[in-house]
């Protein structure tokens, strides 16, 4: 992308309503624009990152065996009456009436819709296990939307729903999602700690929240320091095999949110292993048995001919919240530092003199080669001052910058800068391109 043709509305100052660093940086970097409390337009840079996170989440859901669908954002109130949640949900649910006076709502989650799909099509134990997921906008009329995408009213969520014939199957489904989540966060450059959690209005017994430690997090959390660097399974993990050793490695160590905190159990840990911190919830998984299948009549025929309500679980990831969480975990005074996996562009090419023919030729060459290598570069070909170009490039946090000017070119070199470390090197254009395109 040539910056002169792009839409990157960078702000010098962060608007004062932005209280935390990720919110300030997202606004300054022109990633999004608030249209209403907790409701955003996604601008090109923000949209690119959102799509990249979504792609990682999707790949790991697919790898675990879940199957993608897309459910509507507007749902009928009647389905929620069947589960008994329509009245119980309260003011967080945005209720709508259509022109025929039919009651609808903007879905805050989708247990009812997916249970309706299940009961319509699935009849037999032979069709199980099944896990259906979607990545769809949700709406919750939060009392206090704040911190930008961290607590929005409209936000993007991945929500998966598992269906099994028995508890053993349901536990396997839970373990698959548990491991898929560990892999997802790891690929996003994050250390997420699974913590025992309260099940709240979704119901059920088994539940974990996946938490990123950050001083700006909304919840108080307590955990064993060992959890900060346990190994996460690689790509070759066998989702059909026994995942309980991996899950046990995490769940056998102390970790809980404040609602579930057990002071005595925590105090039993050696002092140097006790981590008491704040955290951002980036995912939440539940196993809740027949809470929805029973009232909504989602049953399967068993081998002995009897019919039995199916056992369910639900598994959410806050896709849009993750952008904020990644920035909280990875930034410096100059701006964002994107992990490679979600960087909106793979590299920046900065022309220090767009009016110089040799500089422009070198920049075009770099731009063409990086594009051909799939690095999706952002080429700053504008007439802005070099200082402003450096500041913008640091702010938007691309992993690499190749800075090209007439003096260097006369000596046969360009400057290669690594955003994460700030390291700069003078190298030939060819070796700069080779460094940026080599496999990590
Ligand atoms: P919270 O405790 O933060 O209000 P929740 O427990 O109500 O969240 P879940 O129903 O578990 O949320 O939703 C699954 C995931 O969706 C959460 O783990 C979180 O990452 C994300 N999420 C929930 N509410 C919001 C919101 N208002 N804005 C952005 N993301 C959200
Ligand atoms: Mg939750």
CSV table of C-alpha atoms and ligand atoms in Angstrom, one decimal, residues 89 92 108-109 140 142 148-158 185 202 209-210 218 281-286 315-322, ligand 1:
chain,number,residue,atom,x,y,z
A,89,UNK,CA,-31.0,-11.2,31.1
A,92,UNK,CA,-27.7,-5.5,29.0
A,108,UNK,CA,-25.4,-10.7,23.4
A,109,UNK,CA,-24.5,-14.4,22.9
A,140,UNK,CA,-24.4,-5.8,25.3
A,142,UNK,CA,-22.9,-2.3,29.2
A,148,UNK,CA,-12.2,1.5,23.8
A,149,UNK,CA,-12.5,-2.0,22.4
A,150,UNK,CA,-11.9,-3.5,25.9
A,151,UNK,CA,-15.5,-2.9,27.0
A,152,UNK,CA,-17.5,-2.0,24.0
A,153,UNK,CA,-21.2,-2.3,23.6
A,154,UNK,CA,-20.9,-3.7,20.1
A,155,UNK,CA,-18.0,-6.1,19.9
A,156,UNK,CA,-16.7,-9.1,17.9
A,157,UNK,CA,-16.8,-12.5,19.5
A,158,UNK,CA,-15.9,-16.0,18.5
A,185,UNK,CA,-3.3,-16.7,22.4
A,202,UNK,CA,-24.7,-19.0,31.5
A,209,UNK,CA,-11.5,-17.6,32.0
A,210,UNK,CA,-8.4,-17.0,30.0
A,218,UNK,CA,-10.6,-4.9,35.1
A,281,UNK,CA,-10.4,-11.6,30.3
A,282,UNK,CA,-9.8,-12.5,26.7
A,283,UNK,CA,-11.8,-15.8,26.7
A,284,UNK,CA,-14.2,-17.8,28.7
A,285,UNK,CA,-15.2,-21.4,28.4
A,286,UNK,CA,-18.1,-23.2,30.1
A,315,UNK,CA,-16.7,-21.1,24.4
A,316,UNK,CA,-16.1,-17.4,23.8
A,317,UNK,CA,-13.1,-15.4,22.7
A,318,UNK,CA,-13.3,-11.6,22.7
A,319,UNK,CA,-11.8,-11.0,19.2
A,320,UNK,CA,-12.1,-7.2,19.2
A,321,UNK,CA,-11.0,-7.0,22.9
A,322,UNK,CA,-7.9,-8.9,22.0
B,1,LIG,P1,-16.8,-9.4,31.2
B,1,LIG,O1,-16.7,-10.2,32.5
B,1,LIG,O2,-15.6,-8.8,30.8
B,1,LIG,O3,-18.0,-8.5,31.2
B,1,LIG,P2,-18.3,-11.6,30.2
B,1,LIG,O4,-17.8,-12.7,31.2
B,1,LIG,O5,-19.6,-11.0,30.4
B,1,LIG,O6,-17.2,-10.5,30.1
B,1,LIG,P3,-18.5,-13.7,28.2
B,1,LIG,O7,-19.9,-13.8,28.2
B,1,LIG,O8,-17.7,-14.7,28.9
B,1,LIG,O9,-18.1,-12.2,28.8
B,1,LIG,O10,-18.0,-13.4,26.7
B,1,LIG,C1,-16.9,-14.0,26.1
B,1,LIG,C2,-15.7,-13.0,25.8
B,1,LIG,O11,-16.2,-11.9,25.1
B,1,LIG,C3,-15.1,-12.5,27.1
B,1,LIG,O12,-14.1,-13.4,27.6
B,1,LIG,C4,-14.5,-11.2,26.6
B,1,LIG,O13,-13.2,-11.4,26.0
B,1,LIG,C5,-15.4,-10.8,25.4
B,1,LIG,N1,-16.3,-9.7,25.9
B,1,LIG,C6,-17.4,-9.7,26.7
B,1,LIG,N2,-18.0,-8.6,26.9
B,1,LIG,C7,-17.3,-7.7,26.1
B,1,LIG,C8,-17.4,-6.3,25.9
B,1,LIG,N3,-18.4,-5.6,26.5
B,1,LIG,N4,-16.5,-5.7,25.0
B,1,LIG,C9,-15.6,-6.5,24.4
B,1,LIG,N5,-15.4,-7.8,24.6
B,1,LIG,C10,-16.2,-8.4,25.5
